[in-house]
Coordinates of C-alpha atoms in Angstrom, one line a residue:
M16 CA 111.8 343.4 70.6
T17 CA 112.1 345.1 67.4
T18 CA 113.1 343.5 64.1
Q19 CA 116.2 345.5 63.7
A20 CA 117.1 344.1 67.5
T21 CA 116.2 340.9 66.7
E22 CA 118.3 340.7 63.5
D23 CA 121.1 342.4 65.7
E24 CA 120.8 339.2 68.4
G25 CA 121.0 336.7 65.4
L26 CA 124.0 338.3 63.9
H27 CA 125.6 338.7 67.2
N28 CA 124.9 335.0 67.8
K29 CA 126.0 334.0 64.5
T30 CA 129.5 335.6 65.2
S31 CA 130.1 334.7 68.6
R32 CA 129.4 330.9 67.5
S33 CA 131.5 331.1 64.3
S34 CA 134.4 332.5 66.6
G35 CA 134.5 329.6 69.1
A36 CA 137.3 327.2 69.9
L37 CA 137.9 324.6 67.8
L38 CA 136.4 321.5 69.7
L39 CA 136.3 318.5 67.2
E40 CA 138.7 318.1 64.0
V41 CA 138.7 315.4 61.8
Q42 CA 141.8 314.9 59.7
G43 CA 142.1 312.9 56.4
L44 CA 140.3 309.8 57.8
V45 CA 140.4 306.6 55.8
R46 CA 138.1 303.6 56.0
D47 CA 137.7 300.7 54.2
F48 CA 135.2 297.8 54.1
D49 CA 136.4 295.2 52.1
S50 CA 136.3 296.5 48.5
L51 CA 134.3 299.6 49.5
R52 CA 136.0 303.1 50.8
A53 CA 133.5 304.3 52.9
L54 CA 136.0 307.2 54.2
D55 CA 138.6 308.6 51.5
G56 CA 140.2 311.5 53.7
A57 CA 137.2 312.9 55.1
D58 CA 137.9 316.4 57.0
L59 CA 135.4 318.3 59.5
S60 CA 135.8 320.8 62.2
V61 CA 133.2 321.3 64.8
R62 CA 133.5 324.4 66.8
E63 CA 132.4 324.9 70.4
G64 CA 128.8 326.4 71.0
T65 CA 127.7 325.3 67.8
I66 CA 124.7 322.9 66.2
T67 CA 126.7 321.7 63.4
G68 CA 124.7 319.7 60.6
L69 CA 126.4 317.1 58.9
I70 CA 124.2 315.9 55.7
G71 CA 125.0 314.4 52.4
P72 CA 123.5 311.2 50.0
N73 CA 123.0 307.6 51.3
G74 CA 126.6 306.0 51.2
A75 CA 128.6 309.1 51.7
G76 CA 129.8 308.2 54.7
K77 CA 128.5 310.1 57.4
T78 CA 127.4 307.2 60.3
T79 CA 130.8 305.7 59.4
L80 CA 132.3 309.0 60.2
F81 CA 130.6 308.7 63.5
N82 CA 131.7 305.3 64.1
V83 CA 135.3 306.4 63.7
V84 CA 135.2 309.4 65.6
T85 CA 133.6 307.5 68.8
G86 CA 135.9 304.5 68.5
F87 CA 133.4 302.0 67.2
H88 CA 135.2 301.5 63.8
L89 CA 139.0 302.2 63.6
A90 CA 140.6 304.5 61.5
Q91 CA 142.8 303.3 58.9
A92 CA 144.6 306.6 58.3
G93 CA 144.0 310.1 59.5
R94 CA 143.6 311.7 63.0
V95 CA 141.0 312.7 65.3
I96 CA 141.4 315.7 67.6
F97 CA 138.9 316.3 70.7
N98 CA 139.4 319.5 72.6
G99 CA 143.1 319.6 71.9
K100 CA 143.6 315.7 72.2
D101 CA 144.4 313.0 70.1
I102 CA 141.6 310.4 70.2
T103 CA 142.1 308.6 67.1
N104 CA 141.4 305.0 67.8
L105 CA 140.5 305.1 71.5
P106 CA 137.8 302.5 72.2
P107 CA 134.2 304.0 72.8
H108 CA 134.4 304.0 76.8
R109 CA 137.8 306.1 76.3
V110 CA 136.1 308.5 73.9
F111 CA 132.9 308.6 76.1
Q112 CA 134.9 309.5 79.5
H113 CA 136.8 312.6 77.2
G114 CA 133.1 314.2 77.0
L115 CA 132.4 313.0 73.4
C116 CA 128.8 311.1 73.4
R117 CA 126.6 309.8 70.7
T118 CA 123.4 308.4 69.9
F119 CA 122.5 305.9 67.2
Q120 CA 119.8 305.7 64.2
I121 CA 118.6 303.0 65.8
P122 CA 118.1 303.5 69.7
R123 CA 120.4 300.8 71.8
E124 CA 118.2 301.0 75.0
H125 CA 118.7 298.4 77.6
Q126 CA 115.1 296.7 76.8
S127 CA 114.5 294.6 80.0
L128 CA 115.5 297.8 82.2
S129 CA 113.3 300.4 83.2
V130 CA 113.9 304.2 81.7
L131 CA 114.8 305.4 85.0
E132 CA 118.0 302.1 85.1
N133 CA 118.7 302.9 81.7
L134 CA 119.8 306.2 82.8
M135 CA 121.4 305.2 86.2
L136 CA 123.5 302.7 84.4
I137 CA 125.3 305.6 82.5
P138 CA 127.5 307.7 84.8
P139 CA 131.1 306.6 84.9
G140 CA 133.3 305.2 88.3
Q141 CA 130.0 304.2 90.3
Q142 CA 131.6 303.1 93.5
G143 CA 129.0 300.3 93.5
E144 CA 130.9 298.6 90.6
R145 CA 133.6 297.5 93.4
L146 CA 132.7 294.9 95.6
F147 CA 134.8 296.0 98.1
N148 CA 132.9 299.0 98.5
T149 CA 129.7 297.3 98.7
W150 CA 131.0 295.5 101.7
F151 CA 133.3 298.1 103.3
R152 CA 131.7 301.3 102.2
P153 CA 127.6 300.8 101.8
G154 CA 126.8 304.0 102.8
A155 CA 129.1 305.6 100.2
V156 CA 127.6 303.3 97.7
R157 CA 124.3 304.5 98.8
R158 CA 124.7 308.1 98.7
Q159 CA 126.2 307.8 95.0
E160 CA 123.0 305.8 94.0
L161 CA 120.6 308.4 95.3
A162 CA 122.4 311.1 93.6
N163 CA 122.5 309.4 90.5
R164 CA 118.7 308.6 91.1
D165 CA 118.0 312.3 91.6
K166 CA 120.0 313.6 88.4
A167 CA 118.2 310.4 86.0
L168 CA 114.7 312.0 87.4
E169 CA 115.6 315.6 86.7
V170 CA 116.9 314.7 83.4
L171 CA 113.7 312.7 82.8
E172 CA 111.9 315.5 83.7
F173 CA 113.5 317.7 81.2
V174 CA 113.0 315.4 77.9
E175 CA 109.2 315.1 79.4
L176 CA 109.7 311.2 80.4
D177 CA 109.4 311.6 83.9
H178 CA 106.1 309.7 83.9
L179 CA 107.5 306.7 82.6
H180 CA 110.3 306.5 84.9
D181 CA 109.3 302.8 85.8
E182 CA 108.3 301.6 82.6
Y183 CA 110.2 299.0 80.5
A184 CA 112.5 300.5 77.9
R185 CA 111.3 298.1 75.4
N186 CA 107.7 299.7 75.8
L187 CA 108.6 303.2 74.6
S188 CA 107.6 304.4 71.3
G189 CA 110.2 305.2 68.6
G190 CA 110.0 309.0 69.2
Q191 CA 110.5 308.2 72.9
K192 CA 113.5 306.1 72.5
K193 CA 115.4 309.0 70.7
L194 CA 114.0 311.1 73.8
L195 CA 115.7 308.5 76.1
E196 CA 118.8 308.3 73.7
L197 CA 119.1 312.0 74.4
A198 CA 118.4 311.9 78.0
R199 CA 121.4 309.2 78.5
T200 CA 123.9 311.5 77.3
L201 CA 122.8 313.9 79.5
M202 CA 123.8 311.8 82.6
T203 CA 127.6 312.4 81.7
D204 CA 127.6 316.3 81.3
P205 CA 128.8 315.8 77.7
Q206 CA 130.9 318.5 75.8
L207 CA 130.0 317.3 72.4
V208 CA 126.7 315.0 71.6
L209 CA 126.6 313.3 68.2
L210 CA 123.2 312.9 67.0
D211 CA 122.8 310.4 64.2
E212 CA 119.4 310.8 62.8
P213 CA 117.4 312.0 65.9
G214 CA 114.3 312.8 63.3
A215 CA 114.1 309.5 61.7
G216 CA 111.0 307.4 62.7
V217 CA 109.9 310.7 65.1
N218 CA 106.2 312.2 64.9
P219 CA 105.9 315.7 64.9
T220 CA 105.0 316.6 68.4
L221 CA 108.5 314.4 69.5
M222 CA 110.6 316.2 67.0
H223 CA 109.4 319.5 68.1
R224 CA 110.2 318.3 71.6
L225 CA 113.3 316.9 71.0
T226 CA 114.5 320.1 69.0
D227 CA 113.7 322.3 71.4
N228 CA 115.4 320.2 73.8
I229 CA 118.6 320.2 71.6
R230 CA 118.4 324.4 71.1
Y231 CA 118.0 324.8 75.0
L232 CA 121.0 322.7 75.5
N233 CA 123.4 324.5 73.3
R234 CA 122.2 327.8 74.3
E235 CA 122.0 327.6 78.3
R236 CA 124.1 324.5 79.1
G237 CA 127.0 325.0 76.5
I238 CA 126.6 322.0 74.5
T239 CA 127.6 321.5 71.4
F240 CA 126.1 319.3 68.8
L241 CA 127.0 317.7 65.7
V242 CA 123.7 316.4 63.8
I243 CA 123.4 314.0 60.8
E244 CA 119.9 314.3 59.5
H245 CA 118.1 313.6 56.1
D246 CA 115.5 316.1 56.7
M247 CA 116.4 319.2 55.2
D248 CA 113.9 321.5 56.8
L249 CA 115.1 320.2 60.1
I250 CA 118.9 320.7 59.5
M251 CA 118.4 324.1 57.9
S252 CA 116.2 325.5 60.7
L253 CA 118.3 324.2 63.7
C254 CA 122.2 324.1 62.0
D255 CA 124.9 326.5 61.3
P256 CA 127.0 325.6 59.8
V257 CA 126.4 322.8 57.8
V258 CA 128.9 320.3 56.2
V259 CA 128.1 318.3 53.3
M260 CA 129.7 315.1 52.5
S261 CA 129.7 313.1 48.9
E262 CA 131.7 310.3 48.3
G263 CA 133.6 309.9 51.6
R264 CA 134.7 313.3 51.8
Q265 CA 133.8 316.6 52.7
L266 CA 132.3 318.3 49.9
M267 CA 131.9 321.7 51.5
T268 CA 131.0 323.6 54.7
G269 CA 128.7 327.0 54.8
S270 CA 125.7 328.4 56.3
P271 CA 122.3 326.6 55.3
E272 CA 121.6 329.4 52.7
E273 CA 125.4 329.0 51.4
V274 CA 124.5 325.2 51.2
R275 CA 120.9 325.4 49.6
R276 CA 122.3 327.5 47.0
N277 CA 125.6 325.5 45.7
P278 CA 125.2 323.3 42.8
R279 CA 127.8 320.9 43.9
V280 CA 125.6 320.1 46.5
L281 CA 122.6 320.0 44.1
E282 CA 124.6 317.6 41.9
A283 CA 125.6 315.3 44.8
Y284 CA 121.9 314.9 45.7
L285 CA 120.5 314.0 42.1
G286 CA 123.2 312.8 40.3
G287 CA 122.3 309.3 41.0
Q288 CA 125.8 307.8 41.7
Y289 CA 124.9 306.6 44.9
A290 CA 123.7 303.1 46.2
A291 CA 122.1 303.2 49.7
V292 CA 124.7 301.5 51.6
E293 CA 125.3 303.6 54.6
G294 CA 123.7 306.8 55.7

C-alpha cells in the first residue's frame, strides 16, 4: 500500500469514527465523598466505533466517573444516557444488561474457580439458575451450558489463555488476569467496554497482546471502548479522541496531537494541585 493510500485510509477512518452515533453521554455528573467532591459537573461523550481515551492527573475523578456510569456509585446530580436511554443510577447488573461493561484497576476474578468457569458464569439468563429447569428441563439446561462452554473456549483462544482454561484464576499473573477481565466482557457481546487502566502491572509482551485485541475487537466486531490509562504512549497510540479530566470535570477533548499540545493539559499534570486520592 502506498504512503498516500495509507494516509487516505487513516483520514477515512478518522472521519467515519468522528461521525459515529453518540453512544454514551454523561451530563453534569456530581458525586461527593464526605467533604471531597470527586465529580463536579462532569461531562463526557463517546461515539460509536471509537476507542476513546480518558486521562487526567491522580484525583481527577476518572475512576469515580466509571463507577457512577456503571452503577457502582450513585450520582447526586446529572444524567447518564446510553444508547438513547437514561441509565442514571441503575444498579450494575441492569447497566450490564444494556450492553455496557467495565473492567477494574484491580482484577476481580473469582479466585476459587477455574479460568473457564469464570467465563461461563457471565452470560445472563442462564436456565440452570432456576430450580424448575434443573428438574424438568435438564436437556435445555445442558444444551445452554455446552453452548456457553463453547463460547468461553472460543473467547479464551482469542485472548490466548485457552491453554490455562483449567487453571485456578488466582494463579494467573497480573497481565493474564487483565486478559481474563477482557475475556469476561466478551461473553456478553457488549456495545461499549470501559477499561480501567488495562496496562497497569502488565509486562510489555502481554500489553502488546491486549492492545492488539482491543484494536481487533473495535475494528472487526464493532465494539466501542472508553479507556482510562496513565501510560501516555499507550493512550496516544491507541485512542482517538482523548478526553482530559481535571478536578472532577472535563478539561478538553481532542485528538492525541491536540491534547499533547494543549497548555492547559500540561498545567493540569504539572501544577501540583492534586493529591493522589483517586485515579
